[in-house]
Short mmCIF file of C-alpha atoms in Angstrom, two decimals:
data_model
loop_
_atom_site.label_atom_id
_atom_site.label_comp_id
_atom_site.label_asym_id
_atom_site.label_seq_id
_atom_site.Cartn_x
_atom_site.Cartn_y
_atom_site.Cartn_z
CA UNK A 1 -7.50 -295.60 -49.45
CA UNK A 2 -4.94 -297.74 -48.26
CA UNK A 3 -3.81 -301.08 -50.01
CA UNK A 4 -5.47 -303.33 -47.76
CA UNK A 5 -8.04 -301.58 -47.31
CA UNK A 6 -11.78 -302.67 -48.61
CA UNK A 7 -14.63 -299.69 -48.96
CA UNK A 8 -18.27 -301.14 -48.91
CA UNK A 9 -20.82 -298.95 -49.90
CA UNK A 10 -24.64 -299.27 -50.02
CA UNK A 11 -27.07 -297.56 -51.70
CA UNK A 12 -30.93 -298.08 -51.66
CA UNK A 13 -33.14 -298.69 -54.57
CA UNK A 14 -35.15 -295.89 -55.13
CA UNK A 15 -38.28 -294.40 -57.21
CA UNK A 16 -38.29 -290.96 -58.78
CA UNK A 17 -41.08 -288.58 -59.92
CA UNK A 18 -43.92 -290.75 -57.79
CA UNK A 19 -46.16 -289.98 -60.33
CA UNK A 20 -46.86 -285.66 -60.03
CA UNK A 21 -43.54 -284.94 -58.59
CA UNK A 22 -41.71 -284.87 -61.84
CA UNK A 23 -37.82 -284.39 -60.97
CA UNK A 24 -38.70 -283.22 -57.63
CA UNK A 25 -40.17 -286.25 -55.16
CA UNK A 26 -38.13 -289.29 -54.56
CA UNK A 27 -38.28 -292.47 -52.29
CA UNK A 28 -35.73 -295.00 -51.14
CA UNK A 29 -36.64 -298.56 -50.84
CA UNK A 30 -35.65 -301.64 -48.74
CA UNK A 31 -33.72 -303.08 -51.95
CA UNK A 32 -29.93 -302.24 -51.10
CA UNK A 33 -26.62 -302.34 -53.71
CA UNK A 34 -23.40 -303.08 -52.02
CA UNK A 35 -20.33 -302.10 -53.96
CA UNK A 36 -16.93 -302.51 -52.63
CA UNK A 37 -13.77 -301.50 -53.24
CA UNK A 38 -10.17 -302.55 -52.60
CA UNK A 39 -6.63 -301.32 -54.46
CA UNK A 40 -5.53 -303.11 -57.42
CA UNK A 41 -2.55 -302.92 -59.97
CA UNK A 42 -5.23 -302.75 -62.88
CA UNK A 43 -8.98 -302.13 -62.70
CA UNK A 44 -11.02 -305.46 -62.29
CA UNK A 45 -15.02 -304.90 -62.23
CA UNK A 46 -16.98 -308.20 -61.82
CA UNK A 47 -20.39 -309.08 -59.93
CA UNK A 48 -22.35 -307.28 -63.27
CA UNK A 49 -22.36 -308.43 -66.57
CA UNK A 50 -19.98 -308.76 -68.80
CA UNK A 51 -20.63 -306.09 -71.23
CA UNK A 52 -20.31 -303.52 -67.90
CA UNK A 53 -16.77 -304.97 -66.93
CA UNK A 54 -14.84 -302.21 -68.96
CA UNK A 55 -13.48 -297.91 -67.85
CA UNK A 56 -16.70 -296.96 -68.89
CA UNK A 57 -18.59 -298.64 -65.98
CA UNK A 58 -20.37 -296.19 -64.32
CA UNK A 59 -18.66 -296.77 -61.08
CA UNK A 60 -15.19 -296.02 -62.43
CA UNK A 61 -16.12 -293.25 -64.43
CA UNK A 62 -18.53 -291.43 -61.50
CA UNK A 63 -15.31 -292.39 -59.49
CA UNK A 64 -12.87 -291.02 -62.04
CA UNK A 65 -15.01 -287.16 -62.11
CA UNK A 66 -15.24 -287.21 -58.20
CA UNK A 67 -11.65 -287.60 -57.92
CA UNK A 68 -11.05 -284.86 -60.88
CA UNK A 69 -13.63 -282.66 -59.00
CA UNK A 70 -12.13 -283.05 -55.38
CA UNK A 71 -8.09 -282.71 -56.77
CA UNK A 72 -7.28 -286.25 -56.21
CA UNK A 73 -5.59 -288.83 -58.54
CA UNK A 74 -7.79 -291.72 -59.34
CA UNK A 75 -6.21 -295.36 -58.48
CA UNK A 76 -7.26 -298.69 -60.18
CA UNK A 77 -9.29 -300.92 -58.14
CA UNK A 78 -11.03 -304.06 -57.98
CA UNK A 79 -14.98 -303.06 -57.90
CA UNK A 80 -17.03 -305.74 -56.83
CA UNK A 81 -21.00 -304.98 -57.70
CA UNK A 82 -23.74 -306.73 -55.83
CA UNK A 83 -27.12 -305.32 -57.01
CA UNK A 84 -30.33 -306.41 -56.93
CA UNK A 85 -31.87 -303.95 -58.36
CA UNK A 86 -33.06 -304.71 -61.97
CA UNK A 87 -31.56 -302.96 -65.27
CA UNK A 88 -34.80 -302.16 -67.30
CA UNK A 89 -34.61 -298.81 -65.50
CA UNK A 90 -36.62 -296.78 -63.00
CA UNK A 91 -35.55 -298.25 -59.80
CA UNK A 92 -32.31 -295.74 -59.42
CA UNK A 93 -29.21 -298.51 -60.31
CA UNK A 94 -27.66 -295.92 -62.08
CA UNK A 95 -27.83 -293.67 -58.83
CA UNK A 96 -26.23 -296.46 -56.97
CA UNK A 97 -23.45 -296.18 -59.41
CA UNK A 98 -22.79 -293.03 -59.38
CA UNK A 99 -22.97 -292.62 -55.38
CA UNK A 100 -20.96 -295.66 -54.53
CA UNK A 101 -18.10 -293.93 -57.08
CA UNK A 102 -18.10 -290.83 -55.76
CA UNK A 103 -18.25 -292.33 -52.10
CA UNK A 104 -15.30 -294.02 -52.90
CA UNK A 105 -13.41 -290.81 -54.34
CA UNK A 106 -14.58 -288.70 -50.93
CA UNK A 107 -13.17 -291.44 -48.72
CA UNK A 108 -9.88 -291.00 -50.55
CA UNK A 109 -10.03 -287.22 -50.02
CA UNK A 110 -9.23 -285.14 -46.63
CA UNK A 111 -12.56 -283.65 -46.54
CA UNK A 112 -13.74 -287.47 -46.22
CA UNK A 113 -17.81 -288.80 -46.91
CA UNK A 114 -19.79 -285.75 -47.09
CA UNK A 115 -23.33 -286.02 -48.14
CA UNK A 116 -24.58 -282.44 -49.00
CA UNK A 117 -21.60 -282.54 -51.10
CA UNK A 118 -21.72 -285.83 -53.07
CA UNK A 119 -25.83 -284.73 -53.65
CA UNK A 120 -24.28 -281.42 -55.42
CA UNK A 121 -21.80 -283.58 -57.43
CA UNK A 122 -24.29 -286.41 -58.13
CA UNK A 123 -26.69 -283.77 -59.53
CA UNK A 124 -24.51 -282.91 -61.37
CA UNK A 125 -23.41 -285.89 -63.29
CA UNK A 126 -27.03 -287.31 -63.23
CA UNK A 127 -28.66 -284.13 -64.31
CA UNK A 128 -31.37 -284.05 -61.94
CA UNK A 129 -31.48 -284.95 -58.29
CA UNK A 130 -34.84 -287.09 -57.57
CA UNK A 131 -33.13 -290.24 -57.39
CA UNK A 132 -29.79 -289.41 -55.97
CA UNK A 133 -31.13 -287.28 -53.38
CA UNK A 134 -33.41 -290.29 -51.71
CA UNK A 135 -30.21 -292.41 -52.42
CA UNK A 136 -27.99 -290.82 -50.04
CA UNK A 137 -30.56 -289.84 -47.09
CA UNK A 138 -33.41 -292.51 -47.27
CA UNK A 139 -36.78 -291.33 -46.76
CA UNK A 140 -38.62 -289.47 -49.06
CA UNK A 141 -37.38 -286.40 -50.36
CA UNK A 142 -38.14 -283.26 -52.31
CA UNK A 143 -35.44 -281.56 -54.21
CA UNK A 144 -34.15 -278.37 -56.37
CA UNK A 145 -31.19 -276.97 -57.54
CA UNK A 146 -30.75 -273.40 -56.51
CA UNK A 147 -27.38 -271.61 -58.09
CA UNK A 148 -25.30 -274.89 -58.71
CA UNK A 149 -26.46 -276.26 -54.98
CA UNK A 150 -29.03 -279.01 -54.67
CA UNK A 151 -31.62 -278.30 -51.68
CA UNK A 152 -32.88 -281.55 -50.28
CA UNK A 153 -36.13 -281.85 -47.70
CA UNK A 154 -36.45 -284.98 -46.11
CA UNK A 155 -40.19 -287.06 -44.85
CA UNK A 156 -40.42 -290.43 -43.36
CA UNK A 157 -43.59 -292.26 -45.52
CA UNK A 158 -46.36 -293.72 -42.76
CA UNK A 159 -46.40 -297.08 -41.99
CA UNK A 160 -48.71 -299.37 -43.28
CA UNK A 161 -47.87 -298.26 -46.80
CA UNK A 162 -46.21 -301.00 -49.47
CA UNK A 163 -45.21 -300.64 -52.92
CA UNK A 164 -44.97 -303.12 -55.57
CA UNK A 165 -42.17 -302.58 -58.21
CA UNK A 166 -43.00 -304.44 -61.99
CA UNK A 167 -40.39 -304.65 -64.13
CA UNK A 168 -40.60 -305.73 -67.85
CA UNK A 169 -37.95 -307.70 -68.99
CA UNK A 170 -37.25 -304.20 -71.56
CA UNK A 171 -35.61 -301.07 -70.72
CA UNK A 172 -36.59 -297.54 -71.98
CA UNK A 173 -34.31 -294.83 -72.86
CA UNK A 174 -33.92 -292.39 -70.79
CA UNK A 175 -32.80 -289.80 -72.96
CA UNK A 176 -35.81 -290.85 -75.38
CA UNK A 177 -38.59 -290.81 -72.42
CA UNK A 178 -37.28 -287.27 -71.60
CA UNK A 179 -37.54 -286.46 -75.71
CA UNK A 180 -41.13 -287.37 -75.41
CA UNK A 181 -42.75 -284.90 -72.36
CA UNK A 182 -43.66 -281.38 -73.44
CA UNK A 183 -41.36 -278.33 -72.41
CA UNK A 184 -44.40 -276.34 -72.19
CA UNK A 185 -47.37 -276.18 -69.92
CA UNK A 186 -50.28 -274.53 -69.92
CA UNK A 187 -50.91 -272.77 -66.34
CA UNK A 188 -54.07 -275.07 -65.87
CA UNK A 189 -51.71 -278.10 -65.74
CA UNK A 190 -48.86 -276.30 -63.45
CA UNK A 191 -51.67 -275.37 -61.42
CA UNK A 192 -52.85 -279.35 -61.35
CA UNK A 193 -49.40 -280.98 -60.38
CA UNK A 194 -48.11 -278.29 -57.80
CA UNK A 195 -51.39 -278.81 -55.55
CA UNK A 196 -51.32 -282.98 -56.05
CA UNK A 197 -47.55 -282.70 -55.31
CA UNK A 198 -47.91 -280.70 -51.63
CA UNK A 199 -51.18 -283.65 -51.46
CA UNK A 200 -49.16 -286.27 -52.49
CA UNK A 201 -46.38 -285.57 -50.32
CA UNK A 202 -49.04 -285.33 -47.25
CA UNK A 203 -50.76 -288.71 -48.03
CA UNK A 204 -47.50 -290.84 -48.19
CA UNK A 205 -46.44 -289.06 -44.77
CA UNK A 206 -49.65 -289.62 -43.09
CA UNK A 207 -50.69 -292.96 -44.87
CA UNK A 208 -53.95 -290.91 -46.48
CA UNK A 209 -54.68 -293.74 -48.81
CA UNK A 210 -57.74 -291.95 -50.31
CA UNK A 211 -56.09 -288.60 -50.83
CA UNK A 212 -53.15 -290.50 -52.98
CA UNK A 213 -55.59 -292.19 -54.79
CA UNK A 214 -57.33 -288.77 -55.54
CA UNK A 215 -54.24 -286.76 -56.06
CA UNK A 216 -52.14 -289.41 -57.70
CA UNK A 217 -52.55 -288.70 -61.39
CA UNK A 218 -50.47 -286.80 -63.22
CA UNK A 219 -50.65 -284.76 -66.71
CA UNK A 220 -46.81 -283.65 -66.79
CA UNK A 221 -45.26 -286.78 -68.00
CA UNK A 222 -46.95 -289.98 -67.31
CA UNK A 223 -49.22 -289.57 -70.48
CA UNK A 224 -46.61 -289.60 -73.06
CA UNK A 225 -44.05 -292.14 -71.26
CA UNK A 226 -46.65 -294.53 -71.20
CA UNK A 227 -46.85 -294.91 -74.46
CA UNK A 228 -43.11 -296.20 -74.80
CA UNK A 229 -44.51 -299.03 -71.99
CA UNK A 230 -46.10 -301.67 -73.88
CA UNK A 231 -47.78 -303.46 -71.06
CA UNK A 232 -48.53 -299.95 -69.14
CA UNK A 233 -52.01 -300.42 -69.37
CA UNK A 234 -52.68 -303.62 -68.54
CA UNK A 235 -50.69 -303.90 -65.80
CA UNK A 236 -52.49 -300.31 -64.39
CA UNK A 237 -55.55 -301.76 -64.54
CA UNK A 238 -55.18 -305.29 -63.27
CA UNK A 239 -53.51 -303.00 -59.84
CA UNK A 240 -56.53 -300.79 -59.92
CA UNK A 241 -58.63 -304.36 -59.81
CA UNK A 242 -56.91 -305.44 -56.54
CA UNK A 243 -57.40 -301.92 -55.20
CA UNK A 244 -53.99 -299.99 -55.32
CA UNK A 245 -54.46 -296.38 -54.13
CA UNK A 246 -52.10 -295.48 -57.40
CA UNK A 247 -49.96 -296.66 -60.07
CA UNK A 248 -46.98 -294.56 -61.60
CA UNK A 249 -43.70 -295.12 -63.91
CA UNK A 250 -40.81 -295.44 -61.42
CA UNK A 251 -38.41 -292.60 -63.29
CA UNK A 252 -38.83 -292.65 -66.71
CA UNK A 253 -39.46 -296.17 -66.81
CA UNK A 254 -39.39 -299.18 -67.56
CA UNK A 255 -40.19 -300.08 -63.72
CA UNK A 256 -43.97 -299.17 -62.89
CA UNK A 257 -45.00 -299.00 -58.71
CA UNK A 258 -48.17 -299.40 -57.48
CA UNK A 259 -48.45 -297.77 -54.31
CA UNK A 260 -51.06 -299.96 -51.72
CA UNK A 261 -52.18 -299.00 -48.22
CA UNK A 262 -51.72 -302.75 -46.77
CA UNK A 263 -49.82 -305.39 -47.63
CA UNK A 264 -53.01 -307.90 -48.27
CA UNK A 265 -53.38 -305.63 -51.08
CA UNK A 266 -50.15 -305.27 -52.31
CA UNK A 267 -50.03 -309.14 -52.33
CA UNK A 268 -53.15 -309.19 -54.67
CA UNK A 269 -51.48 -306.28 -56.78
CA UNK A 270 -48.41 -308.71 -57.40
CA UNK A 271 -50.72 -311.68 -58.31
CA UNK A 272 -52.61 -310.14 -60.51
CA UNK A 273 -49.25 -308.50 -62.16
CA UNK A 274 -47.96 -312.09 -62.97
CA UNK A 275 -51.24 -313.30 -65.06
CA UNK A 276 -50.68 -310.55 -67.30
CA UNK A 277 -47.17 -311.91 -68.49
CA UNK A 278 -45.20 -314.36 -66.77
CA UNK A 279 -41.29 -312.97 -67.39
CA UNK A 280 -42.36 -309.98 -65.06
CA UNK A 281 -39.79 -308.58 -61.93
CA UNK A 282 -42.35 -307.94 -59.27
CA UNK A 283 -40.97 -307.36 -55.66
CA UNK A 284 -43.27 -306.18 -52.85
CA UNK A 285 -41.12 -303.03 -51.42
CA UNK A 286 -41.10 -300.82 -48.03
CA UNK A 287 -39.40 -297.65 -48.09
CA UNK A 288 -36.10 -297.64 -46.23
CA UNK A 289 -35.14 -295.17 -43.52
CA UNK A 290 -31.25 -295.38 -44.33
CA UNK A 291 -29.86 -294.18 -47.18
CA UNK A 292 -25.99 -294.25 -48.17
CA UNK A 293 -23.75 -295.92 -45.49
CA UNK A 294 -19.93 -296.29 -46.30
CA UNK A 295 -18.33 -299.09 -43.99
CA UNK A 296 -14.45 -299.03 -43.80
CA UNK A 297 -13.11 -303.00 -43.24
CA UNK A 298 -12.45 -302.09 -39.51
CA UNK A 299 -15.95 -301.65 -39.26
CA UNK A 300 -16.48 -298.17 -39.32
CA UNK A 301 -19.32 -296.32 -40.39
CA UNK A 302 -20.42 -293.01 -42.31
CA UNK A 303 -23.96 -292.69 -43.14
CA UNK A 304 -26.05 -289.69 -43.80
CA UNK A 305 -26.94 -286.73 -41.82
CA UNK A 306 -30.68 -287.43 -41.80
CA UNK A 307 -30.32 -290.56 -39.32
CA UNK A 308 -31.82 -288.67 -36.03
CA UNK A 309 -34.98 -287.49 -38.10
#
């Protein structure tokens, strides 16, 4: 990157598991981070808070194994975060992180922005690929790792659909709400989640509000991360009041979606979520199309290869 140069990079929100697609299904939303980067004599991080303005932001440090990974030497610069996406966890703002760093560390290289490969190295350094993989391409995806390389599918989700995001003003740990789901499964419950996950899958892309909210419930890991949600619940029932086809945990939480087939009812979804506590996030979401776009200061831009779909 040269010294005058400034890299902005955007990333979409986005929502993993979607209930029976544990690690697999993904979806990015309208909700956009915007990171940018410029050269600097020291590294400067601001636009977060304070207690993420250090080398172990996870911008620098995804930036830091990209370069390591790809044979380049790593540069200070000032970072400049602009997220709205909330920090309880569940709506994928550590996948912005991580993408926007390793965007930066590709644009640096002479291979450049290539998205099959920063999936691979995301994967990596996020363990799993169900919210990275929606991250870089948009849309809703389906994802596995097969001998170190990620596979990614890509769907566009019918219109009509909207999705209200809750947050709680508390995070859950993500390495404690993976402690908490079995590693075993009876067949009976594999059985269950691979024929809601194809059914799932079908009713977001066709806008099947009655087959999501018949196919929507899943017995992997919802039952056991719920309990670490105090106001889980509550907040599921007042959405199944105002008629949402299905509520899930966003990741592992603390974010919860319910998934509507109009936006009159996700309206009533999101009023209902604010009598049950009042220091709620709610935002009424769409899914977003784009996913990663890098935009060089002369105007420039890389996005996925997904786009013509």
């Amino acid at each position: 990157m040269l010294d005058n140069t400034i890299l902005t990079v955007s990333v979409p929100a986005t929502s993993a598991n979607i209930g029976v697609g544990y690690d697999t299904l993904g979806l990015a939303f309208n909700l956009r981070a915007k990171i940018t980067f410029r050269e600097s004599p020291t590294l400067i991080i601001d636009g977060c808070p304070e207690q993420f303005r250090n080398d172990d932001n996870l911008v620098w440090t995804s930036y830091v194994r990209a370069c390591e990974k790809l044979g380049e030497e790593p540069t200070p610069k000032h970072i400049t975060i602009d997220s709205p996406i909330p920090l309880s966890g569940g709506l994928g703002s550590s996948s912005t992180c991580v993408i926007a760093g390793i965007a930066a560390a590709m644009t640096e290289s002479h291979g450049g922005w290539d998205p099959e490969r920063a999936l691979d190295f995301a994967c990596h350094f996020e363990g799993h690929p169900d919210n990275v993989a929606p991250a870089i391409y948009g849309g809703l995806t389906s994802s596995f790792v097969e001998g170190g390389h990620t596979v990614c599918t890509r769907r566009l989700v019918a219109r009509g659909l909207s999705f209200v995001a809750i947050a709680p003003p508390y995070s859950i740990n993500t390495e404690e709400a993976r402690k908490v789901v079995p590693q075993k499964v009876s067949l009976e419950t594999a059985v269950y989640q691979m024929g809601r996950t194809v059914a799932v899958t079908h009713a977001l892309e066709t806008g099947n509000g009655g087959l999501l909210a018949a196919a929507c419930n899943d017995k992997l890991h919802e039952p056991y991360r719920k309990e670490l949600i105090p106001d889980y619940e509550e907040l599921k029932q007042v959405a199944k009041l105002a008629r949402a086809c299905a509520f899930v945990i966003s990741g592992s939480g603390a974010t919860m979606v319910a998934i509507c087939d109009s936006p009159v009812t996700a309206r009533a979804v999101a009023e209902n979520a604010k009598q049950v506590r009042g220091d709620l996030w709610i935002q009424i979401l769409e899914p977003a199309l784009l996913g990663t776009v890098l935009t060089l200061d002369d105007g420039q831009q890389h996005r996925n290869t997904f786009d013509e779909i």
